[in-house]
Short mmCIF file of C-alpha atoms and ligand atoms in Angstrom, two decimals:
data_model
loop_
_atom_site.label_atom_id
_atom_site.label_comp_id
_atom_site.label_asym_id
_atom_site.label_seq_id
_atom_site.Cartn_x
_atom_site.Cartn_y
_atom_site.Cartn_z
CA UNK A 1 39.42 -226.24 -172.38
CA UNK A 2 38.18 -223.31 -174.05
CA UNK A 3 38.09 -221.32 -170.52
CA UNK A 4 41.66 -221.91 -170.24
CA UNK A 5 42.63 -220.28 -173.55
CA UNK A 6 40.44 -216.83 -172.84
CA UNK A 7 40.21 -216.76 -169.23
CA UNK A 8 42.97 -214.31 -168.82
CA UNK A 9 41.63 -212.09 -171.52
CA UNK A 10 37.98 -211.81 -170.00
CA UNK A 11 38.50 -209.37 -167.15
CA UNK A 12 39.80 -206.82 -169.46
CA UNK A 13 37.04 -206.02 -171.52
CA UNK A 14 33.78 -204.08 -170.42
CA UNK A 15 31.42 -206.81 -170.47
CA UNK A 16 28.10 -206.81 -168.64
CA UNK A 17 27.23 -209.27 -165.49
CA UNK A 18 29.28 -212.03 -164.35
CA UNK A 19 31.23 -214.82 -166.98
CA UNK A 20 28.18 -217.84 -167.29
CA UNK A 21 30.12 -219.78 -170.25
CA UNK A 22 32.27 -219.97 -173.18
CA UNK A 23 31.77 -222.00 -176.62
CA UNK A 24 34.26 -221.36 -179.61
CA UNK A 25 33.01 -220.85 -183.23
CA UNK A 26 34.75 -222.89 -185.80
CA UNK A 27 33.81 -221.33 -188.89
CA UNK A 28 36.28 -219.40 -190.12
CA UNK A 29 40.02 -220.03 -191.66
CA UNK A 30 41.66 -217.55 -190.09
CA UNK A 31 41.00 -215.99 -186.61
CA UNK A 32 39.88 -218.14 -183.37
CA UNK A 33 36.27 -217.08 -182.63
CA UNK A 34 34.21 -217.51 -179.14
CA UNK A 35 30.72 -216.80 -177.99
CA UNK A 36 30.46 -216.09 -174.73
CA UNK A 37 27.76 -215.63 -171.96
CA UNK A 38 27.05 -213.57 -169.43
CA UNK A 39 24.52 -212.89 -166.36
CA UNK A 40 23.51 -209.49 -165.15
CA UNK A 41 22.58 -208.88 -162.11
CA UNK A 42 19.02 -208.42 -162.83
CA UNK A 43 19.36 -211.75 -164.49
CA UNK A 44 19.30 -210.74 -167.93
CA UNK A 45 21.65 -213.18 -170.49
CA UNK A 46 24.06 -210.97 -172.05
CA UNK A 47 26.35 -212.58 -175.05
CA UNK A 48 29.58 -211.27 -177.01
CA UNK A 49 31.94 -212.15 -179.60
CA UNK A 50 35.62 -212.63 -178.47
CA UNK A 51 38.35 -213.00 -180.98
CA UNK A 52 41.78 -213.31 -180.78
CA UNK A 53 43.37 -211.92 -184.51
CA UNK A 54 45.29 -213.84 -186.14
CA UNK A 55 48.38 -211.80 -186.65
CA UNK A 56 50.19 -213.98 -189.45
CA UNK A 57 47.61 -212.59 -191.69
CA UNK A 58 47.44 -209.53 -189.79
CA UNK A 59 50.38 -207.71 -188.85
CA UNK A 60 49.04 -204.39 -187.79
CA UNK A 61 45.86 -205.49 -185.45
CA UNK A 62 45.67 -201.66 -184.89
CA UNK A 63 44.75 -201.17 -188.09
CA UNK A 64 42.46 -203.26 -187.89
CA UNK A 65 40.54 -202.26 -185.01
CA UNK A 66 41.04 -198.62 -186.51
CA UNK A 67 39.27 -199.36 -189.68
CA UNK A 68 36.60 -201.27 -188.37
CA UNK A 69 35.82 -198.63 -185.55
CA UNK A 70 36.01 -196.34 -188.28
CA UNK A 71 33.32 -197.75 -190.88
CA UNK A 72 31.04 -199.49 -188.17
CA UNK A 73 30.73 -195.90 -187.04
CA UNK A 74 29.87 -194.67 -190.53
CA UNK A 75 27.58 -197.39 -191.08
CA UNK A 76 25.57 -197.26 -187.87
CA UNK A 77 25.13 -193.43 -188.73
CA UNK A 78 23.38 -194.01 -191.83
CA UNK A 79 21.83 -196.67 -191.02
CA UNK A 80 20.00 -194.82 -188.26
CA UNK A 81 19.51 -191.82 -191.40
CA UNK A 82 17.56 -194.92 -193.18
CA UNK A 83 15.69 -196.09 -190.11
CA UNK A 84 17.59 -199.40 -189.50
CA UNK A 85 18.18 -200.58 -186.35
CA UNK A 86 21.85 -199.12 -185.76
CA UNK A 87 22.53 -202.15 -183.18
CA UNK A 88 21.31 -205.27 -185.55
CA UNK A 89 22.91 -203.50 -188.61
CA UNK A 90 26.11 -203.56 -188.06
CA UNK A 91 29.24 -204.98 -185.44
CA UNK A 92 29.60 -203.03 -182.05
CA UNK A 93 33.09 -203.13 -180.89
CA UNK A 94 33.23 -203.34 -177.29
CA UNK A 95 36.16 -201.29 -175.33
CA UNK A 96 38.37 -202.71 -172.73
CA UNK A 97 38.79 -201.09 -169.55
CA UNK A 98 41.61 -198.96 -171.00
CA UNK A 99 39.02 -197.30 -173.08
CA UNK A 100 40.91 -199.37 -176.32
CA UNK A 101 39.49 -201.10 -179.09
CA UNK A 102 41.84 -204.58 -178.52
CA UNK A 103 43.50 -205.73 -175.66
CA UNK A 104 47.10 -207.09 -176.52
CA UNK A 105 47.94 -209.80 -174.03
CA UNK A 106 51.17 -211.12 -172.07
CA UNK A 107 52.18 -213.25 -175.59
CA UNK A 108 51.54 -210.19 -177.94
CA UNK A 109 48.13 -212.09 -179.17
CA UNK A 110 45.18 -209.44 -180.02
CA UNK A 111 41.28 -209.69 -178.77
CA UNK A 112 38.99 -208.06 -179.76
CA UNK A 113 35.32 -208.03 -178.48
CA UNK A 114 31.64 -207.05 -180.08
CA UNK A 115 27.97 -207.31 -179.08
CA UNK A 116 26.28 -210.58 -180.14
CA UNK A 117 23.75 -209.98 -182.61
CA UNK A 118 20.85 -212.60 -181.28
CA UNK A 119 18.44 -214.07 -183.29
CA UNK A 120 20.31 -214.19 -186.36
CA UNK A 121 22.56 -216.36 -188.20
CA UNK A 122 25.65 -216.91 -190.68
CA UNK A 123 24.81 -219.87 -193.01
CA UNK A 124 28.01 -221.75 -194.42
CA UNK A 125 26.20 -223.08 -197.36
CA UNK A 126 22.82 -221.69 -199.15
CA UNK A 127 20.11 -223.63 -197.38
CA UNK A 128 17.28 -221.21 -198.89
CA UNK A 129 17.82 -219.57 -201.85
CA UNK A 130 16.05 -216.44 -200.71
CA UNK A 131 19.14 -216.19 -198.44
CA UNK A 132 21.53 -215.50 -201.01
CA UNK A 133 19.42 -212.83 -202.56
CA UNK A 134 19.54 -211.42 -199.20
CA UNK A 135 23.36 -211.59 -199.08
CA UNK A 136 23.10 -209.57 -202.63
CA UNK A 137 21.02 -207.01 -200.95
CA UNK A 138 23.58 -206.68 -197.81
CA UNK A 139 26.65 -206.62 -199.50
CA UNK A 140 24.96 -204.33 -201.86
CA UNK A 141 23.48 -202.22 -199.03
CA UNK A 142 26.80 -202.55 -197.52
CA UNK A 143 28.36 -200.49 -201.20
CA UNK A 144 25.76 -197.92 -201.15
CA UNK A 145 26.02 -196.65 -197.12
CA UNK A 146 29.69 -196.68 -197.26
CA UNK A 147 30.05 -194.78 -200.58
CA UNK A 148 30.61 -191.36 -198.67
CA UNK A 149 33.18 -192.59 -197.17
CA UNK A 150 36.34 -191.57 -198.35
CA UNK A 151 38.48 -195.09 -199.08
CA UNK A 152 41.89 -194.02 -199.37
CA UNK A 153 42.04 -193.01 -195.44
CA UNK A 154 41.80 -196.38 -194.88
CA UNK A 155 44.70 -198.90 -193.98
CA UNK A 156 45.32 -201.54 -196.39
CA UNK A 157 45.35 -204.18 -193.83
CA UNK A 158 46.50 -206.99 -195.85
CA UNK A 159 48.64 -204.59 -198.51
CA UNK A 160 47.67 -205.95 -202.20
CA UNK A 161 44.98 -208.65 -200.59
CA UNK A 162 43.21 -208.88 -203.79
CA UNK A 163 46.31 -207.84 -206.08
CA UNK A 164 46.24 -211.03 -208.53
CA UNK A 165 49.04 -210.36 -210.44
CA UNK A 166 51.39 -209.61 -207.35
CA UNK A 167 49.85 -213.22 -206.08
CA UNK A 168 51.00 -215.06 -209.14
CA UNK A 169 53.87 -213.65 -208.60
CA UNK A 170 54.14 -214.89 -205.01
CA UNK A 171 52.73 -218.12 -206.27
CA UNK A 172 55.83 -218.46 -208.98
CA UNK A 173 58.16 -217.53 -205.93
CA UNK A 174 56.59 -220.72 -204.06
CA UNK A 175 57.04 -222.63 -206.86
CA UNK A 176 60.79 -222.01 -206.73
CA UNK A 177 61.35 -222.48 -203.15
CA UNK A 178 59.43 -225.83 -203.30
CA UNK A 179 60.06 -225.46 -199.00
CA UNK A 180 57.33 -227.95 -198.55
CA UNK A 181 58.97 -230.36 -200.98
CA UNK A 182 55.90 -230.53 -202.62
CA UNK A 183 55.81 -229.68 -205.78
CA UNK A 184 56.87 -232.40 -207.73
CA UNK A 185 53.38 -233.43 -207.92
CA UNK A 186 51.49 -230.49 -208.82
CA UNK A 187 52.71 -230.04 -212.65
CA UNK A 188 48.98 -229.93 -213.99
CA UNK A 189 47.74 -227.06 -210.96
CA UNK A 190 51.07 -225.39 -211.49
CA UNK A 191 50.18 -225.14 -215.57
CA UNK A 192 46.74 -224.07 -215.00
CA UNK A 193 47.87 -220.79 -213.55
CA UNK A 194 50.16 -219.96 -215.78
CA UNK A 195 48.05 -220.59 -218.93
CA UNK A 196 45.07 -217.54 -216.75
CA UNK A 197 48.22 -215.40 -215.60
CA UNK A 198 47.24 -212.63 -218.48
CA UNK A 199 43.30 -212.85 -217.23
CA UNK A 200 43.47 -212.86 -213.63
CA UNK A 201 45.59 -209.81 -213.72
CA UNK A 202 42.99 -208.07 -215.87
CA UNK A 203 41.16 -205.93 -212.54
CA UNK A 204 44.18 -204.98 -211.52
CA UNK A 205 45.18 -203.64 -214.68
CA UNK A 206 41.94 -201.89 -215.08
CA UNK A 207 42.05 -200.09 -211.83
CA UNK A 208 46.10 -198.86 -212.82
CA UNK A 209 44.45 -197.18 -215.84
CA UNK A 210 41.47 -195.43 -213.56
CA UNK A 211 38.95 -197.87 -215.48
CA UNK A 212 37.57 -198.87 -212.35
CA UNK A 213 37.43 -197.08 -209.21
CA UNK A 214 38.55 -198.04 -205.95
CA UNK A 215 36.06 -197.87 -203.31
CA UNK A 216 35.50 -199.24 -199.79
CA UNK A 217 35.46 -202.83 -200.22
CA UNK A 218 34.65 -205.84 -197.50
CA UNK A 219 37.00 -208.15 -199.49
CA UNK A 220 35.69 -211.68 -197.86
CA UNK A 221 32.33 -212.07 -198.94
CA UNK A 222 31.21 -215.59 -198.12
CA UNK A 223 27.59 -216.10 -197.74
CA UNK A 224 29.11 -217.27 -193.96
CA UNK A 225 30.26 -213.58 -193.06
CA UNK A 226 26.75 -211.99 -193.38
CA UNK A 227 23.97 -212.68 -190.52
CA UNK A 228 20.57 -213.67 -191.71
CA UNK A 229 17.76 -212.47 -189.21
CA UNK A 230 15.96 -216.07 -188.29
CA UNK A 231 12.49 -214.70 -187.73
CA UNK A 232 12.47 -212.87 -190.90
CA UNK A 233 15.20 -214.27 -193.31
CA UNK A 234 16.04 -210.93 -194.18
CA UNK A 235 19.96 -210.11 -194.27
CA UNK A 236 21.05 -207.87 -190.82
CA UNK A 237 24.50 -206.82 -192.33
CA UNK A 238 28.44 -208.00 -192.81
CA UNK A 239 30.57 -209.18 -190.71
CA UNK A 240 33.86 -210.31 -190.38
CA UNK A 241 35.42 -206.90 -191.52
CA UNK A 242 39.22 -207.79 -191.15
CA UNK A 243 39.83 -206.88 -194.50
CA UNK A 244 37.77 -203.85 -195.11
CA UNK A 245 39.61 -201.48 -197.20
CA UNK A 246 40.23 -199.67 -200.66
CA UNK A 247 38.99 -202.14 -203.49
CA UNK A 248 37.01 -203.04 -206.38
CA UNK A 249 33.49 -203.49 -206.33
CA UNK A 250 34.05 -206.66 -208.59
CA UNK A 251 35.85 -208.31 -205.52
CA UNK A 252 32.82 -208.25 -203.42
CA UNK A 253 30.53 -209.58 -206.16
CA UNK A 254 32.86 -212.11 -207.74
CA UNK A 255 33.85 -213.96 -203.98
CA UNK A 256 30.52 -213.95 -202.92
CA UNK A 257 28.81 -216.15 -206.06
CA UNK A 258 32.26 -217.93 -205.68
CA UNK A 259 31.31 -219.15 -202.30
CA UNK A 260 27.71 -219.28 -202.74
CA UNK A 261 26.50 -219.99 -206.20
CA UNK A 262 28.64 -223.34 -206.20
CA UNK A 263 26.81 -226.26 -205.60
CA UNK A 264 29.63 -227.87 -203.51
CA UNK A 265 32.15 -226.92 -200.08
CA UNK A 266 34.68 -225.00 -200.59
CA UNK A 267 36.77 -227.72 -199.77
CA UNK A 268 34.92 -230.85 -201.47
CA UNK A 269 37.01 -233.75 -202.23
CA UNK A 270 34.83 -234.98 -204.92
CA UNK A 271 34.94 -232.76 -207.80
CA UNK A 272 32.57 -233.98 -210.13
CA UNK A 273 30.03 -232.11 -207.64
CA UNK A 274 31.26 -228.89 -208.24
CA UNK A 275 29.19 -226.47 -210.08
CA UNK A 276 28.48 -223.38 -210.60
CA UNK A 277 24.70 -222.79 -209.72
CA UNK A 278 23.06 -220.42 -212.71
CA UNK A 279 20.05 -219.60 -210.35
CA UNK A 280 21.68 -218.89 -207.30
CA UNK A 281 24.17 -216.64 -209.26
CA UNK A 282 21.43 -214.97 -210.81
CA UNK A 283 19.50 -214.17 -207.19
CA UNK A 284 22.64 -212.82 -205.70
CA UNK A 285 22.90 -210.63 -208.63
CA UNK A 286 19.30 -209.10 -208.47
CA UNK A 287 19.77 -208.19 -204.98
CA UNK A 288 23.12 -206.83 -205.55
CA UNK A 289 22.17 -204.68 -208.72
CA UNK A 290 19.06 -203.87 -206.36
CA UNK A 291 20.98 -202.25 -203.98
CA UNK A 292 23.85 -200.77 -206.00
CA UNK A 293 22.16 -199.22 -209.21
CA UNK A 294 22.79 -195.81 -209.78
CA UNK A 295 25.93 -195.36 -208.82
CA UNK A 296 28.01 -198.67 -210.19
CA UNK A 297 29.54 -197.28 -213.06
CA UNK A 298 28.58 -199.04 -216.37
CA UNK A 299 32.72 -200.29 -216.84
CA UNK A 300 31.88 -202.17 -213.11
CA UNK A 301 28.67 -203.30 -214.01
CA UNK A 302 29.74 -205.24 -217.61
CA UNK A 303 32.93 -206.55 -215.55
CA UNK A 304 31.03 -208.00 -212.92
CA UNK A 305 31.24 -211.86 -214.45
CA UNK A 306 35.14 -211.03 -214.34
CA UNK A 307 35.12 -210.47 -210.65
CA UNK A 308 33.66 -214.29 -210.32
CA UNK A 309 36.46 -215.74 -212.55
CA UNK A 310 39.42 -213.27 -211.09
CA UNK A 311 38.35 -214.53 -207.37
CA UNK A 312 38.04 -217.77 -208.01
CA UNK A 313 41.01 -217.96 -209.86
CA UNK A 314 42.82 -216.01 -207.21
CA UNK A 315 41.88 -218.04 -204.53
CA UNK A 316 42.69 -221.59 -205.75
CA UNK A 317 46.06 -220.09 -206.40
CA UNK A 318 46.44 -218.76 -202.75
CA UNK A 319 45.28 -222.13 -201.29
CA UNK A 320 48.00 -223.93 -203.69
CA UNK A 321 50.86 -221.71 -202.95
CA UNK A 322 50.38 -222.37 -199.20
CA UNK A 323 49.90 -226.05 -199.95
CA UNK A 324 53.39 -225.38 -201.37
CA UNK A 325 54.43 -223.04 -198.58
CA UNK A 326 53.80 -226.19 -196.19
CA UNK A 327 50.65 -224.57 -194.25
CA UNK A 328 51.36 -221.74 -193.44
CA UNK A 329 48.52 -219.07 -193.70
CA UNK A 330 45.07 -221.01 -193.75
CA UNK A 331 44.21 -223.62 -190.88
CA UNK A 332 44.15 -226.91 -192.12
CA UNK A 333 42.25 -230.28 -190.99
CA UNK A 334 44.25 -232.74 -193.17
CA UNK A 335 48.00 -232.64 -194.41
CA UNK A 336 46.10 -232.00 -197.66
CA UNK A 337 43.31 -229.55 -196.99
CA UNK A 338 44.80 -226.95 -199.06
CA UNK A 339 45.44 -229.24 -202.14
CA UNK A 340 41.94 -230.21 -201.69
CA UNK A 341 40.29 -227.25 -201.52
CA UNK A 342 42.73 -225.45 -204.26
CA UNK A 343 41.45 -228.48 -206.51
CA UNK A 344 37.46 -227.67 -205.62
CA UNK A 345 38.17 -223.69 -206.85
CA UNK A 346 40.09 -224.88 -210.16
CA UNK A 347 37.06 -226.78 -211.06
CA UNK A 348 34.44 -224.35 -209.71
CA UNK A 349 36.46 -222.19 -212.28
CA UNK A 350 36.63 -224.07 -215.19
CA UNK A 351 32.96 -224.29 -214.79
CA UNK A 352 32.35 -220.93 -214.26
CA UNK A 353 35.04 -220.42 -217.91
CA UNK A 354 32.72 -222.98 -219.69
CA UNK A 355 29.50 -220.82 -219.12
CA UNK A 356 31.16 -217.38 -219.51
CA UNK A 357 28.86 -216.26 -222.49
CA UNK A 358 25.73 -217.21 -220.42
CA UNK A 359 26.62 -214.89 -217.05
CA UNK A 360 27.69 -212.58 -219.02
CA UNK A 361 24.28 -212.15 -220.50
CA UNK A 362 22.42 -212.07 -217.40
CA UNK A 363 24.98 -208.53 -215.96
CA UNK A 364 23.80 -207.85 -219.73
CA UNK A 365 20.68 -208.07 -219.32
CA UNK A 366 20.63 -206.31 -215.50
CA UNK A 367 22.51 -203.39 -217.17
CA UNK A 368 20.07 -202.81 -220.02
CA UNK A 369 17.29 -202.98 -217.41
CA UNK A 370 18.88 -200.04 -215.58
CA UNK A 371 19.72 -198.11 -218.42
CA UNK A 372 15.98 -198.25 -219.77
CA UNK A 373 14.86 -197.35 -215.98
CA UNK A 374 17.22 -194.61 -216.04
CA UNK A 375 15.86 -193.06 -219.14
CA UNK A 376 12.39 -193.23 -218.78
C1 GN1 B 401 39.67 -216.56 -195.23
O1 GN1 B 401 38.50 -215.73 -192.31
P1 GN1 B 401 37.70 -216.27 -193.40
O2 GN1 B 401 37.49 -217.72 -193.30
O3 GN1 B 401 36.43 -215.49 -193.57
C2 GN1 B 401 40.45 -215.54 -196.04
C3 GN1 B 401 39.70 -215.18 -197.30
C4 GN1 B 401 39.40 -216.43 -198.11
C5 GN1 B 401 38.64 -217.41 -197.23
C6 GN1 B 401 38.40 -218.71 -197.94
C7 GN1 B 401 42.07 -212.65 -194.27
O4 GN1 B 401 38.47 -215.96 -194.79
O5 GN1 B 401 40.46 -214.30 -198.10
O6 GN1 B 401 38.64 -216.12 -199.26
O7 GN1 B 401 39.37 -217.69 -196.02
N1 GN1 B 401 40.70 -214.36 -195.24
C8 GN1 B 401 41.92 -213.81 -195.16
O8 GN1 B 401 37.52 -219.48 -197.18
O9 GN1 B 401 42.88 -214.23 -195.79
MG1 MG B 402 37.59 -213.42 -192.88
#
């Protein structure tokens, strides 16, 4: 089954030894993932990462490929200046025999190929606390090696991906269309939205008047798109850097305690288990601030708890305008995955709202700390 979808997509990349098997990943909403196996002649077990790219979300794969050839590079240069292994700490995209960094097949779908990293693993949920800190430290790690790199020659490779206020927009166009015939229903989602339209477009509004600065961003950071080493349960690096490009820093920190610091799935049905997890958020932000202090400017650092609502808020209104939209963008399991999960980040947010004054006393507290460090 699987071998039928990739077979003819195998013999054009520059993998090692001869094909030994094929398993697909399913984690992950938007591209089709595989691991695959292979035997070299000297019978060493050689394994890759095949994806095919989605390119509903994507529509310029090049760009793509060009971005992340273009930062893995940077990163695996500094990491080698900070003595990390350049191979474990960070993706290694793997050329086709064209010498390319895709190969577009007969139907115009995209693959794309990188080295397995072995021993290691992406965790969907926080099974060990210590992991999220770990996840603060990479993503923060992630900030600091890529700061020299200069953001705007990047492609925006979803153009205004995190732009909230052009998304409510959207979402207010969906609402209009009703092309799913589905909004009848969804009076009290629709009216949540537009009573946060003013706050969720608060980042944007800060970056327009050069409060915050745009920097290279990852964009999707789920506790699922960084690898954990398993004999150490130290964080390796990101992955999954589709939408790598010019950003604020308070996207990165607000979607990852979004993902991991609740106490529930993404998509859980039953809401009443939704939380938002005051220790976890606090671990991801030690080993964030860890990693990032110094050069975070003060107006990023007191905005931080912002980022957490502003994603949140964001994304709950992206899975309810495709619930609207009949579908269309995320893969779905259930006719109503994407009311489902849109209702898990609307409560995961009003939890979030109700302890506002409490995380923001925490970044409070992590700022002071580095100001006092700074000065002595
Ligand atoms: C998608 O591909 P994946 O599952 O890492 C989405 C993110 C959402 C996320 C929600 C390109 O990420 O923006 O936050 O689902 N990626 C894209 O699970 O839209
Ligand atoms: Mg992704």
């Amino acid at each position: 089954m699987v071998y039928n979808d990739i077979k003819h997509v195998l013999g054009h990349f520059r993998f090692e030894g001869v094909y030994l098997s094929a398993e697909e990943i399913q984690s992950g909403n938007i591209n089709n993932t595989y691991h695959l196996s292979y035997k070299t002649r000297e019978g060493k077990t050689t394994q890759y990462v095949l994806q095919r790219i989605n390119n509903y979300a994507f529509k310029h794969p090049e760009q793509v490929m060009s971005n992340i050839v273009r930062v893995t590079n940077h990163l695996r240069a500094n990491c080698a200046q900070l003595g990390l292994p350049p191979e474990r700490s960070t993706l290694t995209v793997i050329e086709t025999d064209q010498g390319k960094n895709m190969y577009v097949d007969g139907r115009g779908s995209c693959w794309r190929a990188y080295h397995f990293i072995d021993q290691a693993r992406a965790y969907d949920r926080v099974e060990k606390p210590e992991h999220f800190y770990e996840a603060g430290v990479a993503f923060g790690a992630f900030q600091r090696l890529l700061a020299d790199f200069p953001a705007d020659e990047l492609y925006e490779t979803i153009p205004d991906f995190h732009n909230t206020r052009k998304r409510f927009y959207t979402f207010v166009a969906s609402v209009a269309e009703d092309r799913a015939g589905r909004v009848k229903d969804l009076e009290p989602e629709i009216d949540f939205f537009f009573e946060r339209r003013k706050r969720m477009s608060k980042i944007v509004g800060m970056i327009e008047q050069g409060i915050l600065p745009l920097r290279v961003t990852h964009n999707d950071t789920k506790i699922n798109n960084v690898l954990i080493d398993t004999n150490t349960d130290k964080a390796l690096c990101p992955i999954d850097l589709d939408t790598v490009m010019p950003g604020s820093v308070l996207y990165d920190y607000g979607d990852a305690i979004r993902f991991g610091a609740s106490t529930a799935a993404e998509d859980e049905p039953d809401t009443e288990k939704i939380h938002l997890d005051m220790e976890l958020f606090e671990l991801f932000t030690k080993g964030f601030v860890s990693r990032t202090k110094g050069f975070l400017t003060i107006a990023e650092m007191e905005n931080l708890p912002l980022g957490i609502e502003v994603m949140t808020c964001e994304l709950a209104m992206r899975f309810l305008t495709d619930y609207m939209d009949g579908d269309l963008y995320f893969k779905v399991r259930s006719p109503e995955h994407n009311l489902i999960r849109a209702r898990a980040q609307m409560k995961l947010l009003t939890d979030i709202e109700s302890k506002r004054g409490a995380i923001q006393q925490t970044v409070d507290q992590f700022i002071a700390r580095e100001v006092s460090a700074a000065e002595s």
